[in-house]
Short mmCIF file of C-alpha atoms in Angstrom, two decimals:
data_model
loop_
_atom_site.label_atom_id
_atom_site.label_comp_id
_atom_site.label_asym_id
_atom_site.label_seq_id
_atom_site.Cartn_x
_atom_site.Cartn_y
_atom_site.Cartn_z
CA MET A 22 -21.34 26.24 -3.56
CA LYS A 23 -22.12 23.03 -1.78
CA ILE A 24 -19.46 20.53 -1.77
CA GLY A 25 -20.26 16.76 -1.53
CA PHE A 26 -18.59 14.50 0.96
CA THR A 27 -18.43 10.87 0.23
CA PRO A 28 -16.47 8.32 2.28
CA ALA A 29 -15.12 5.09 0.72
CA VAL A 30 -16.76 2.14 2.52
CA TYR A 31 -15.16 -1.39 2.13
CA GLU A 32 -14.02 -3.30 5.26
CA HIS A 33 -15.50 -0.38 7.36
CA ALA A 34 -19.06 -1.80 6.70
CA ALA A 35 -18.26 -4.69 8.75
CA ARG A 36 -18.48 -2.60 11.93
CA PHE A 37 -22.05 -1.93 11.35
CA ILE A 38 -23.17 -5.35 12.06
CA GLY A 39 -20.42 -6.23 14.59
CA ARG A 40 -18.82 -9.16 12.73
CA THR A 41 -15.38 -9.68 11.45
CA PRO A 42 -14.16 -8.40 8.08
CA TRP A 43 -13.30 -12.10 7.32
CA GLU A 44 -16.84 -13.29 7.97
CA VAL A 45 -18.66 -10.41 6.18
CA SER A 46 -16.32 -10.84 3.11
CA ARG A 47 -17.53 -14.35 2.46
CA ASP A 48 -21.22 -14.26 3.40
CA ALA A 49 -23.64 -12.81 1.05
CA ALA A 50 -26.25 -12.16 3.68
CA LEU A 51 -23.71 -10.55 6.08
CA MET A 52 -22.26 -8.47 3.27
CA PHE A 53 -25.68 -7.05 2.16
CA GLU A 54 -26.67 -6.16 5.68
CA ALA A 55 -23.27 -4.49 6.34
CA HIS A 56 -23.50 -2.30 3.29
CA ARG A 57 -27.13 -1.63 3.71
CA ARG A 58 -26.45 -0.24 7.18
CA ALA A 59 -23.32 1.61 6.12
CA TYR A 60 -25.50 3.26 3.37
CA LEU A 61 -28.39 4.14 5.70
CA GLU A 62 -25.81 5.88 7.98
CA TYR A 63 -23.71 7.65 5.39
CA ARG A 64 -25.80 7.85 2.20
CA HIS A 65 -22.49 8.01 0.44
CA GLN A 66 -22.44 8.71 -3.33
CA VAL A 67 -21.06 5.13 -4.37
CA ILE A 68 -21.69 1.94 -2.62
CA ALA A 69 -18.63 -0.20 -3.69
CA VAL A 70 -19.71 -3.72 -2.77
CA GLY A 71 -17.18 -5.87 -1.00
CA ILE A 72 -14.81 -5.95 1.99
CA ASP A 73 -11.38 -7.07 0.60
CA ILE A 74 -11.96 -5.69 -2.79
CA TYR A 75 -8.39 -6.11 -3.99
CA ASN A 76 -8.53 -9.80 -3.56
CA LEU A 77 -11.73 -10.73 -5.66
CA GLU A 78 -9.94 -11.32 -9.01
CA ALA A 79 -6.83 -12.98 -7.71
CA GLU A 80 -8.93 -15.51 -5.75
CA ALA A 81 -11.04 -16.05 -8.96
CA TYR A 82 -7.75 -16.97 -10.55
CA GLY A 83 -6.86 -19.40 -7.84
CA ALA A 84 -4.91 -17.56 -5.12
CA LYS A 85 -5.83 -18.64 -1.49
CA ILE A 86 -7.07 -15.99 0.94
CA GLU A 87 -5.95 -16.87 4.25
CA ALA A 88 -8.65 -16.99 6.93
CA CYS A 89 -8.09 -14.33 9.55
CA GLU A 90 -9.36 -13.29 13.08
CA GLY A 91 -10.57 -10.23 14.59
CA ASP A 92 -10.12 -6.95 12.80
CA ALA A 93 -7.68 -8.22 10.40
CA ILE A 94 -8.39 -7.72 6.56
CA PRO A 95 -8.15 -11.04 4.51
CA ALA A 96 -4.94 -11.11 2.37
CA ILE A 97 -3.13 -13.22 0.14
CA HIS A 98 0.00 -14.78 1.50
CA ARG A 99 1.35 -16.95 -1.07
CA PRO A 100 1.72 -15.77 -4.74
CA LEU A 101 0.08 -17.89 -7.32
CA LEU A 102 2.39 -17.20 -10.01
CA THR A 103 5.87 -18.34 -9.87
CA SER A 104 6.99 -16.87 -12.93
CA LEU A 105 6.04 -14.10 -15.47
CA GLU A 106 5.44 -16.92 -18.07
CA GLU A 107 2.78 -18.46 -16.05
CA GLY A 108 1.01 -14.97 -16.11
CA LEU A 109 1.43 -14.55 -19.69
CA THR A 110 -0.83 -17.66 -20.37
CA LEU A 111 -3.31 -17.06 -17.69
CA LYS A 112 -6.80 -17.85 -18.82
CA PRO A 113 -9.61 -15.51 -17.85
CA PHE A 114 -11.62 -16.70 -14.72
CA ASP A 115 -15.34 -17.23 -14.92
CA PRO A 116 -17.12 -14.56 -13.05
CA GLN A 117 -20.23 -16.76 -12.61
CA ARG A 118 -18.16 -19.72 -11.18
CA ASP A 119 -14.92 -18.58 -9.67
CA GLY A 120 -14.21 -17.12 -6.34
CA ARG A 121 -16.65 -14.75 -4.71
CA ILE A 122 -17.50 -12.45 -7.65
CA ALA A 123 -20.94 -13.95 -8.33
CA MET A 124 -21.68 -13.45 -4.65
CA VAL A 125 -20.53 -10.01 -4.77
CA ILE A 126 -22.51 -9.24 -8.00
CA ALA A 127 -25.64 -10.67 -6.44
CA VAL A 128 -25.12 -8.54 -3.31
CA GLY A 129 -24.85 -5.57 -5.46
CA GLN A 130 -28.11 -6.36 -7.23
CA ARG A 131 -29.86 -6.80 -3.94
CA LEU A 132 -28.45 -3.42 -2.64
CA LYS A 133 -29.53 -1.82 -5.94
CA ARG A 134 -33.08 -3.21 -5.33
CA GLU A 135 -33.08 -1.94 -1.75
CA PHE A 136 -31.69 1.57 -2.78
CA PRO A 137 -32.92 2.16 -6.26
CA GLU A 138 -31.50 5.71 -6.00
CA ALA A 139 -27.98 4.71 -4.81
CA ASP A 140 -25.01 4.39 -7.25
CA VAL A 141 -24.17 0.71 -6.65
CA ARG A 142 -20.85 -0.34 -8.19
CA ILE A 143 -18.97 -3.66 -8.19
CA PRO A 144 -15.07 -3.30 -7.69
CA VAL A 145 -12.91 -4.19 -10.69
CA ALA A 146 -9.33 -4.27 -9.96
CA GLY A 147 -6.81 -2.73 -12.31
CA PRO A 148 -4.05 -5.15 -13.90
CA PHE A 149 -1.26 -4.06 -11.53
CA SER A 150 -3.47 -4.52 -8.37
CA ILE A 151 -4.27 -8.02 -9.60
CA ALA A 152 -0.61 -8.72 -10.62
CA PHE A 153 0.48 -7.48 -7.09
CA ASN A 154 -1.68 -10.11 -5.56
CA LEU A 155 -0.76 -13.06 -8.03
CA ARG A 156 3.05 -12.32 -8.16
CA GLY A 157 3.63 -10.68 -4.91
CA ILE A 158 4.56 -7.05 -4.50
CA SER A 159 8.38 -7.39 -4.35
CA THR A 160 8.56 -9.81 -7.11
CA LEU A 161 6.49 -7.62 -9.49
CA CYS A 162 8.55 -4.63 -8.60
CA GLU A 163 11.65 -6.70 -9.77
CA ASP A 164 9.86 -7.84 -12.69
CA ALA A 165 8.99 -4.31 -13.77
CA VAL A 166 12.55 -3.18 -13.73
CA LEU A 167 14.31 -6.15 -14.93
CA ARG A 168 11.68 -7.48 -17.51
CA ALA A 169 9.69 -4.41 -18.26
CA GLU A 170 8.48 -5.57 -21.59
CA ASP A 171 7.14 -9.06 -20.27
CA THR A 172 5.57 -7.28 -17.04
CA ALA A 173 3.71 -4.77 -19.47
CA LYS A 174 2.59 -7.81 -21.50
CA LEU A 175 1.32 -9.58 -18.28
CA LEU A 176 -0.39 -6.40 -17.37
CA VAL A 177 -2.16 -6.01 -20.74
CA ARG A 178 -3.18 -9.71 -20.61
CA LEU A 179 -4.85 -9.12 -17.06
CA ALA A 180 -6.48 -6.13 -18.19
CA GLU A 181 -8.04 -7.92 -21.39
CA ASN A 182 -9.04 -10.85 -19.08
CA GLN A 183 -11.07 -8.30 -17.06
CA ALA A 184 -13.56 -7.78 -19.93
CA VAL A 185 -15.71 -10.90 -18.90
CA LEU A 186 -16.02 -9.24 -15.38
CA CYS A 187 -17.04 -5.91 -16.93
CA ARG A 188 -19.44 -7.70 -18.99
CA ALA A 189 -21.07 -9.63 -16.13
CA ILE A 190 -21.39 -6.36 -14.17
CA ALA A 191 -23.00 -4.72 -16.98
CA SER A 192 -25.41 -7.57 -17.49
CA ALA A 193 -26.34 -7.51 -13.82
CA GLY A 194 -27.53 -3.91 -14.31
CA LEU A 195 -24.68 -2.36 -12.33
CA ASP A 196 -21.66 -0.26 -12.79
CA VAL A 197 -17.96 -0.56 -12.15
CA ALA A 198 -15.87 1.05 -9.34
CA PHE A 199 -12.48 0.60 -11.05
CA PHE A 200 -9.51 1.00 -8.82
CA GLU A 201 -5.77 0.45 -9.46
CA SER A 202 -3.89 1.05 -6.23
CA ALA A 203 -0.09 1.00 -5.93
CA ALA A 204 0.88 1.38 -9.52
CA ALA A 205 2.03 5.20 -8.78
CA PRO A 206 5.11 6.52 -7.27
CA PRO A 207 6.71 5.71 -4.94
CA ILE A 208 6.02 2.06 -6.12
CA LEU A 209 6.64 2.67 -9.73
CA SER A 210 8.59 5.76 -11.08
CA PRO A 211 6.79 7.82 -13.56
CA ASN A 212 8.98 6.28 -16.27
CA LEU A 213 8.18 2.87 -15.29
CA PHE A 214 4.55 3.64 -14.89
CA ARG A 215 4.43 4.76 -18.50
CA GLU A 216 6.34 1.85 -19.79
CA VAL A 217 4.80 -0.95 -17.81
CA GLU A 218 1.42 0.01 -16.52
CA LEU A 219 -0.04 2.73 -18.78
CA PRO A 220 -0.74 0.66 -21.74
CA ALA A 221 -2.77 -1.82 -19.59
CA LEU A 222 -4.38 0.82 -17.76
CA LYS A 223 -5.58 2.46 -20.99
CA ARG A 224 -6.83 -0.94 -22.23
CA ILE A 225 -8.88 -1.82 -19.07
CA LEU A 226 -10.50 1.65 -19.01
CA HIS A 227 -11.21 1.28 -22.61
CA ILE A 228 -12.70 -2.24 -22.10
CA ALA A 229 -14.83 -1.15 -19.09
CA ALA A 230 -16.08 1.94 -21.06
CA GLU A 231 -17.02 -0.24 -23.99
CA CYS A 232 -18.91 -2.73 -21.69
CA LEU A 233 -20.73 -0.10 -19.77
CA GLY A 234 -21.33 2.42 -22.46
CA HIS A 235 -19.65 5.23 -20.62
CA ALA A 236 -16.35 6.20 -19.15
CA VAL A 237 -15.49 4.87 -15.64
CA PRO A 238 -13.76 6.51 -12.77
CA CYS A 239 -9.96 5.68 -12.26
CA ILE A 240 -9.47 5.39 -8.49
CA MET A 241 -5.85 5.24 -8.20
CA GLY A 242 -3.65 5.44 -4.93
CA GLY A 243 -0.26 6.75 -4.29
CA ASN A 244 1.56 10.15 -5.43
CA THR A 245 -0.38 10.38 -8.80
CA TYR A 246 0.44 14.08 -9.56
CA PRO A 247 3.64 13.26 -11.33
CA ILE A 248 1.64 10.93 -13.70
CA LEU A 249 -1.58 12.94 -13.93
CA ASP A 250 -1.49 13.74 -17.49
CA ASP A 251 -0.94 10.06 -18.36
CA ILE A 252 -3.97 8.96 -16.13
CA LEU A 253 -5.97 11.65 -17.79
CA SER A 254 -5.00 10.27 -21.12
CA THR A 255 -6.89 7.15 -20.44
CA GLY A 256 -10.15 9.09 -20.99
CA THR A 257 -11.36 8.55 -17.44
CA ASN A 258 -14.09 10.99 -16.17
CA TYR A 259 -13.28 10.67 -12.40
CA LEU A 260 -10.08 10.76 -10.46
CA VAL A 261 -9.04 10.55 -6.80
CA CYS A 262 -6.62 13.04 -5.57
CA ASN A 263 -4.79 11.29 -2.64
CA VAL A 264 -3.43 12.84 0.45
CA GLU A 265 0.02 11.41 -0.67
CA THR A 266 0.21 13.69 -3.68
CA ASN A 267 0.25 17.48 -4.12
CA GLN A 268 -3.21 17.94 -3.87
CA ALA A 269 -3.46 21.66 -4.57
CA ALA A 270 -1.24 21.20 -7.81
CA PHE A 271 -3.29 18.15 -8.82
CA VAL A 272 -6.71 19.88 -8.42
CA ALA A 273 -5.68 22.98 -10.12
CA SER A 274 -4.05 21.16 -13.04
CA VAL A 275 -7.25 19.08 -13.65
CA TRP A 276 -9.32 22.14 -13.51
CA ARG A 277 -7.27 24.07 -15.90
CA THR A 278 -6.96 21.09 -18.59
CA HIS A 279 -9.84 18.77 -17.93
CA PRO A 280 -12.72 20.78 -16.05
CA HIS A 281 -15.25 18.05 -16.95
CA VAL A 282 -13.32 15.36 -15.09
CA LYS A 283 -14.64 15.03 -11.38
CA ILE A 284 -12.13 14.60 -8.65
CA ARG A 285 -12.57 13.15 -5.17
CA VAL A 286 -10.15 15.09 -2.97
CA ASN A 287 -9.39 12.76 -0.07
CA LEU A 288 -8.94 13.89 3.48
CA ASP A 289 -5.91 12.59 5.53
CA PRO A 290 -7.14 9.06 6.84
CA GLY A 291 -5.41 9.98 10.23
CA VAL A 292 -7.72 13.01 10.55
CA VAL A 293 -10.88 10.93 9.71
CA ALA A 294 -10.04 8.47 12.38
CA CYS A 295 -8.68 10.83 15.20
CA SER A 296 -10.76 11.80 18.38
CA GLU A 297 -10.08 15.36 18.18
CA PRO A 298 -12.94 17.37 16.58
CA LYS A 299 -10.67 20.56 16.11
CA ARG A 300 -8.12 18.39 14.09
CA ILE A 301 -10.83 17.05 11.96
CA TYR A 302 -12.02 20.61 11.25
CA ARG A 303 -8.54 21.61 10.42
CA GLY A 304 -8.30 18.80 8.09
CA VAL A 305 -11.56 19.61 6.38
CA ASP A 306 -10.75 23.28 6.06
CA ARG A 307 -7.54 22.40 4.37
CA VAL A 308 -9.26 20.34 1.67
CA LEU A 309 -12.09 22.95 1.35
CA GLU A 310 -9.24 25.61 0.79
CA ILE A 311 -7.66 23.37 -2.12
CA ILE A 312 -11.18 22.88 -3.63
CA GLY A 313 -12.15 26.57 -3.59
CA ASP A 314 -14.80 27.19 -5.95
CA ARG A 315 -14.09 24.59 -8.47
CA THR A 316 -17.36 22.73 -9.29
CA ASN A 317 -15.76 19.41 -10.42
CA CYS A 318 -14.75 18.48 -6.82
CA VAL A 319 -16.17 16.44 -3.82
CA MET A 320 -14.38 15.75 -0.68
CA GLY A 321 -13.79 12.14 0.15
CA THR A 322 -11.71 9.60 2.08
CA GLY A 323 -9.55 6.79 1.26
CA ALA A 324 -10.79 3.48 2.35
CA LEU A 325 -12.23 4.02 5.75
CA PRO A 326 -10.41 1.81 8.23
CA LEU A 327 -12.78 -0.58 9.93
CA GLU A 328 -12.58 1.17 13.47
CA THR A 329 -13.21 4.61 12.15
CA PRO A 330 -16.01 5.89 14.60
CA PRO A 331 -19.18 6.70 12.45
CA GLU A 332 -19.62 9.82 14.39
CA ASN A 333 -16.43 11.14 12.95
CA VAL A 334 -17.87 10.71 9.53
CA ARG A 335 -21.12 12.33 10.62
CA LEU A 336 -19.14 15.23 12.04
CA ILE A 337 -17.27 15.70 8.95
CA ARG A 338 -20.39 15.48 6.73
CA GLU A 339 -22.07 18.25 9.02
CA TYR A 340 -19.08 20.26 9.06
CA VAL A 341 -18.73 20.37 5.37
CA ALA A 342 -22.43 21.10 4.85
CA HIS A 343 -22.02 23.90 7.38
CA SER A 344 -18.90 25.38 5.63
CA THR A 345 -20.52 25.32 2.16
CA PRO A 346 -24.00 26.58 2.88
CA CYS A 347 -24.91 28.35 -0.27
CA ALA A 348 -26.51 25.39 -2.05
CA ALA A 349 -27.12 23.33 0.92
CA MET B 27 45.24 -2.73 -5.86
CA ILE B 28 41.90 -3.94 -7.23
CA ASP B 29 39.43 -1.34 -8.44
CA MET B 30 36.22 -1.67 -6.26
CA LYS B 31 34.38 1.38 -7.58
CA PRO B 32 32.38 -1.16 -9.88
CA LEU B 33 31.11 -2.89 -6.63
CA TYR B 34 29.59 0.26 -5.46
CA GLU B 35 28.02 0.70 -8.98
CA ALA B 36 26.73 -2.78 -8.89
CA VAL B 37 25.00 -2.30 -5.58
CA LEU B 38 23.70 1.09 -6.68
CA LYS B 39 22.31 -0.24 -9.95
CA GLY B 40 20.92 -3.45 -8.18
CA ASP B 41 23.17 -5.89 -10.02
CA ALA B 42 23.32 -8.75 -7.79
CA ALA B 43 25.46 -11.20 -9.92
CA THR B 44 28.18 -8.43 -10.58
CA ALA B 45 28.13 -7.44 -7.02
CA ARG B 46 28.55 -10.90 -5.73
CA ALA B 47 31.42 -11.72 -8.27
CA LEU B 48 33.35 -8.51 -7.45
CA THR B 49 33.04 -9.14 -3.81
CA GLU B 50 34.40 -12.63 -4.44
CA GLN B 51 37.34 -11.24 -6.39
CA ALA B 52 37.97 -8.74 -3.69
CA LEU B 53 38.19 -11.15 -0.98
CA ALA B 54 40.34 -13.49 -3.01
CA SER B 55 42.72 -10.61 -3.61
CA GLY B 56 43.10 -10.28 0.12
CA MET B 57 40.98 -7.08 0.89
CA GLU B 58 39.73 -7.16 4.45
CA PRO B 59 36.09 -8.10 4.54
CA ILE B 60 35.21 -5.06 6.79
CA THR B 61 36.76 -2.70 4.12
CA VAL B 62 34.67 -4.13 1.37
CA VAL B 63 31.54 -3.59 3.43
CA LYS B 64 32.54 -0.15 5.02
CA GLU B 65 34.08 1.36 1.86
CA PHE B 66 31.90 0.24 -0.92
CA MET B 67 28.68 -1.64 0.16
CA VAL B 68 27.36 0.84 2.84
CA PRO B 69 28.02 4.01 0.99
CA ALA B 70 26.40 2.40 -2.02
CA MET B 71 23.25 1.71 0.16
CA ASP B 72 23.46 5.32 1.63
CA GLU B 73 23.44 6.70 -1.86
CA VAL B 74 20.36 4.39 -2.80
CA GLY B 75 18.64 5.88 0.38
CA ARG B 76 19.52 9.39 -0.70
CA ARG B 77 18.22 8.61 -4.29
CA PHE B 78 14.89 7.35 -2.81
CA GLU B 79 14.61 10.55 -0.78
CA CYS B 80 15.10 12.68 -3.79
CA ASN B 81 12.59 10.79 -5.93
CA GLU B 82 15.33 9.54 -8.18
CA TYR B 83 14.85 6.00 -7.09
CA PHE B 84 11.57 4.37 -6.28
CA VAL B 85 10.64 1.10 -4.51
CA PRO B 86 11.89 -1.35 -7.26
CA GLU B 87 15.42 0.20 -7.39
CA LEU B 88 15.47 0.05 -3.53
CA LEU B 89 14.59 -3.70 -3.73
CA LEU B 90 17.09 -4.51 -6.36
CA ALA B 91 19.87 -2.62 -4.58
CA ALA B 92 19.02 -4.52 -1.40
CA ARG B 93 19.18 -7.68 -3.31
CA ALA B 94 22.54 -6.89 -4.73
CA MET B 95 23.85 -5.99 -1.25
CA LYS B 96 22.62 -9.07 0.31
CA ALA B 97 24.04 -11.34 -2.30
CA ALA B 98 27.50 -9.65 -1.67
CA LEU B 99 27.04 -9.80 2.10
CA GLU B 100 26.37 -13.44 2.00
CA LEU B 101 30.05 -13.95 1.16
CA VAL B 102 31.28 -11.36 3.52
CA ARG B 103 29.34 -11.95 6.68
CA PRO B 104 30.73 -15.41 7.68
CA LEU B 105 34.15 -13.92 7.38
CA LEU B 106 33.11 -10.95 9.63
CA VAL B 107 31.78 -13.36 12.02
CA LYS B 108 34.99 -15.43 11.95
CA SER B 109 37.13 -12.43 12.57
CA GLY B 110 35.09 -11.25 15.52
CA VAL B 111 33.70 -8.14 13.76
CA GLU B 112 30.32 -7.05 15.26
CA PRO B 113 27.53 -5.71 13.16
CA GLN B 114 26.50 -2.07 13.77
CA GLY B 115 23.62 -3.52 15.76
CA ARG B 116 21.14 -6.38 15.91
CA VAL B 117 17.74 -5.56 14.76
CA VAL B 118 14.65 -7.69 15.18
CA VAL B 119 11.99 -6.71 12.53
CA GLY B 120 8.48 -7.76 11.91
CA THR B 121 4.94 -6.52 11.01
CA VAL B 122 2.82 -6.59 14.16
CA ARG B 123 0.03 -9.04 15.17
CA GLY B 124 -3.02 -9.09 12.91
CA ASP B 125 -1.15 -7.53 10.03
CA LEU B 126 -0.20 -9.66 7.07
CA HIS B 127 1.32 -6.87 4.98
CA ASP B 128 5.20 -7.19 4.46
CA ILE B 129 6.39 -4.89 1.60
CA GLY B 130 7.42 -2.01 4.12
CA LYS B 131 8.74 -4.39 6.57
CA ASN B 132 10.82 -6.27 3.73
CA LEU B 133 12.27 -2.86 2.64
CA VAL B 134 13.23 -1.83 6.05
CA ALA B 135 14.93 -5.22 6.63
CA ALA B 136 16.75 -5.22 3.57
CA MET B 137 17.99 -1.64 3.92
CA LEU B 138 19.00 -2.23 7.47
CA GLU B 139 21.06 -5.35 6.27
CA GLY B 140 22.53 -3.06 3.55
CA GLY B 141 23.59 -0.33 6.25
CA GLY B 142 25.54 -3.02 8.21
CA PHE B 143 22.99 -4.20 10.65
CA GLU B 144 22.29 -7.86 11.59
CA VAL B 145 18.63 -8.40 10.73
CA VAL B 146 16.34 -10.90 12.30
CA ASP B 147 13.28 -10.79 10.21
CA LEU B 148 10.22 -12.25 12.13
CA GLY B 149 7.82 -12.03 8.99
CA VAL B 150 4.18 -11.00 9.35
CA ASN B 151 1.57 -11.21 12.19
CA VAL B 152 4.16 -11.28 14.78
CA THR B 153 3.03 -11.52 18.47
CA PRO B 154 4.63 -9.45 21.18
CA GLU B 155 5.83 -12.69 22.66
CA LYS B 156 7.65 -13.47 19.51
CA PHE B 157 9.35 -10.34 19.42
CA ILE B 158 10.54 -10.65 22.92
CA GLU B 159 11.74 -14.24 22.40
CA ALA B 160 13.81 -13.05 19.33
CA VAL B 161 15.36 -10.21 21.21
CA LYS B 162 16.57 -12.38 23.96
CA ALA B 163 17.74 -15.19 21.66
CA LYS B 164 19.69 -12.78 19.42
CA ASN B 165 20.67 -10.20 22.01
CA ALA B 166 19.07 -7.56 19.73
CA ASN B 167 19.40 -3.82 20.73
CA ILE B 168 16.69 -2.54 18.19
CA VAL B 169 13.19 -3.69 17.47
CA ALA B 170 11.52 -2.30 14.26
CA LEU B 171 7.83 -2.64 14.16
CA SER B 172 5.75 -2.32 11.04
CA ALA B 173 1.97 -1.96 10.41
CA LEU B 174 -0.09 -1.11 7.41
CA LEU B 175 -3.44 -1.31 8.75
CA THR B 176 -4.93 1.28 11.14
CA THR B 177 -6.54 -1.73 13.05
CA THR B 178 -3.10 -3.06 13.83
CA MET B 179 -1.58 -0.03 15.15
CA PRO B 180 -2.66 -0.88 18.72
CA ALA B 181 -0.63 -4.00 18.35
CA MET B 182 2.46 -1.71 18.35
CA ARG B 183 1.47 -0.30 21.72
CA ALA B 184 0.72 -3.73 23.06
CA THR B 185 4.16 -4.99 21.84
CA ILE B 186 5.83 -1.91 23.52
CA GLU B 187 4.02 -2.68 26.79
CA ALA B 188 5.07 -6.43 26.46
CA PHE B 189 8.67 -5.23 26.50
CA LYS B 190 8.05 -3.25 29.52
CA ALA B 191 6.34 -6.07 31.39
CA ALA B 192 9.20 -8.43 30.32
CA GLY B 193 11.67 -5.94 31.76
CA LEU B 194 13.41 -5.50 28.64
CA ARG B 195 12.26 -2.05 27.55
CA ASP B 196 15.46 -0.30 28.57
CA GLN B 197 17.67 -2.75 26.57
CA VAL B 198 15.95 -2.09 23.29
CA LYS B 199 15.22 0.90 21.09
CA ILE B 200 12.00 0.41 19.39
CA PHE B 201 11.22 2.01 16.06
CA VAL B 202 7.88 2.17 14.28
CA GLY B 203 6.76 2.75 10.69
CA GLY B 204 4.01 2.12 8.14
CA ALA B 205 1.51 3.90 6.15
CA PRO B 206 -0.92 4.97 8.75
CA ILE B 207 1.99 5.68 11.37
CA THR B 208 2.79 9.21 12.30
CA GLN B 209 5.33 10.84 14.68
CA LYS B 210 2.61 11.60 16.99
CA PHE B 211 1.35 8.25 17.19
CA ALA B 212 4.92 6.90 17.75
CA ASP B 213 5.38 9.57 20.65
CA ASP B 214 1.88 8.57 21.95
CA ILE B 215 2.76 4.88 22.24
CA GLY B 216 6.26 5.45 23.82
CA ALA B 217 8.24 4.41 20.61
CA ASP B 218 11.88 5.66 20.49
CA GLY B 219 11.57 6.60 16.89
CA TYR B 220 9.64 6.75 13.65
CA SER B 221 10.32 6.87 10.06
CA GLU B 222 8.09 7.33 7.04
CA ASN B 223 10.32 5.27 4.73
CA ALA B 224 12.89 2.46 4.73
CA PRO B 225 16.10 4.76 4.22
CA GLY B 226 14.77 6.80 7.31
CA ALA B 227 14.69 3.70 9.34
CA VAL B 228 18.32 3.00 8.49
CA THR B 229 19.13 6.56 9.63
CA LEU B 230 17.46 6.16 12.93
CA ALA B 231 19.24 2.97 13.46
CA LYS B 232 22.60 4.40 12.72
CA VAL B 233 22.00 7.31 14.95
CA HIS B 234 21.15 4.98 17.76
CA ALA B 235 24.19 2.84 17.03
CA ALA B 236 26.52 5.91 17.05
CA ARG B 237 24.98 7.00 20.47
CA ALA B 238 25.36 3.52 21.81
CA ALA B 239 29.06 3.18 20.74
#
């Protein structure tokens, strides 16, 4: 059985053109060229267009991304929302006008023309990821405990506001790469996840599926095994099995209950970035053992760090192909 | 004798207002500030750390408990200083140069404060020079370096090297942590300790403080 290998390339694309993540994140021509070269090198399953993909919506709402130098990844320093109430009345942004979203969609369209066979997707952040940037993580965590009901309302509002973005992506002939990092343990407890995040997560995945005409992947970071059944209840057709969770139990559980749901089983990012081939092989073998003969799994990585040597990614791809030769 | 168990509970539950009010009462009743800290606040934060390790508490509970502890400590700290009581240690905390992420660093700073340490939080994107300046200015004996990005991990090594170059390496213990950091990396760069979470960082600092005592 052949097992696919697909790295997640965001800021890592910048290294292919020798420019900083900051430069590439704000220039359509550089972003196109960076992702074009990354795709030519890796031929990964999904081109998720962007560099600092977590910042797009928050910036469109008005948050300021601080300029940064060197290898630093652009980030938001000052939360836009000083209170939950401000968030509860937040109007949707205009994807044609606000922030860099129109630019990212245009780059996606250009990449799709360049590589018609590629699965080109535009990042769509989940409500917790957006709130994280708008409110600040510490404040949002406190909100979640002290004002759970209002926080859940804020997240549902942010989810509903994403409809305009999903529609713009669909109109552009592209697909959605949905991700919702940080809403899982240890940031939120399973109970808090269910109370505060799950209704909004269901809502956004429903909205995205409606706009696109099919279910969308739910890429979620953290220790997701304790909330796996809840994530599956959203109707998603694709999950990520992170290195932070019990990967063996996660994969076995999905295979048992939802064998039609695809899983990207991630390698340890430390292994992907390391300079010792033997350690890389051990890391790959570990994931291959977890996957076994389950046909719903591919091997992947979390977001590849900028400095990951492309030869490591090549090494992994070749080793995976060599280790699973039957259908190669 | 005033019942202080509710102070322990208030910190544990992250109820800052109650923690502060009970501390005020305790101090007004004549309880020694150091007793309030050692008998009630620190044990509460130890329990918070234990619950986090056991997946009974998560990041929000940790943040709230630390906030409650901080609210109570604000009342006690000036009295401790006045009476000449030294903190368990002085820790300079910061996210290293090039890295703008602060949640891990904030948690470590809050938990260390809760553990009875004096904390100097330098914020994010901190240069080696700033760490060195702060250690000198505050006479700190521990430095805690945080990084979330693999791209900024080398800045940890650079900071440690800068301490060597400044002739201060033997005066401080340098601990590292953050999502991409491992024990192996900590060993490779010559750090004195590594923890994968905030409660673990407090344990490291306490072990060091006990050895130094």
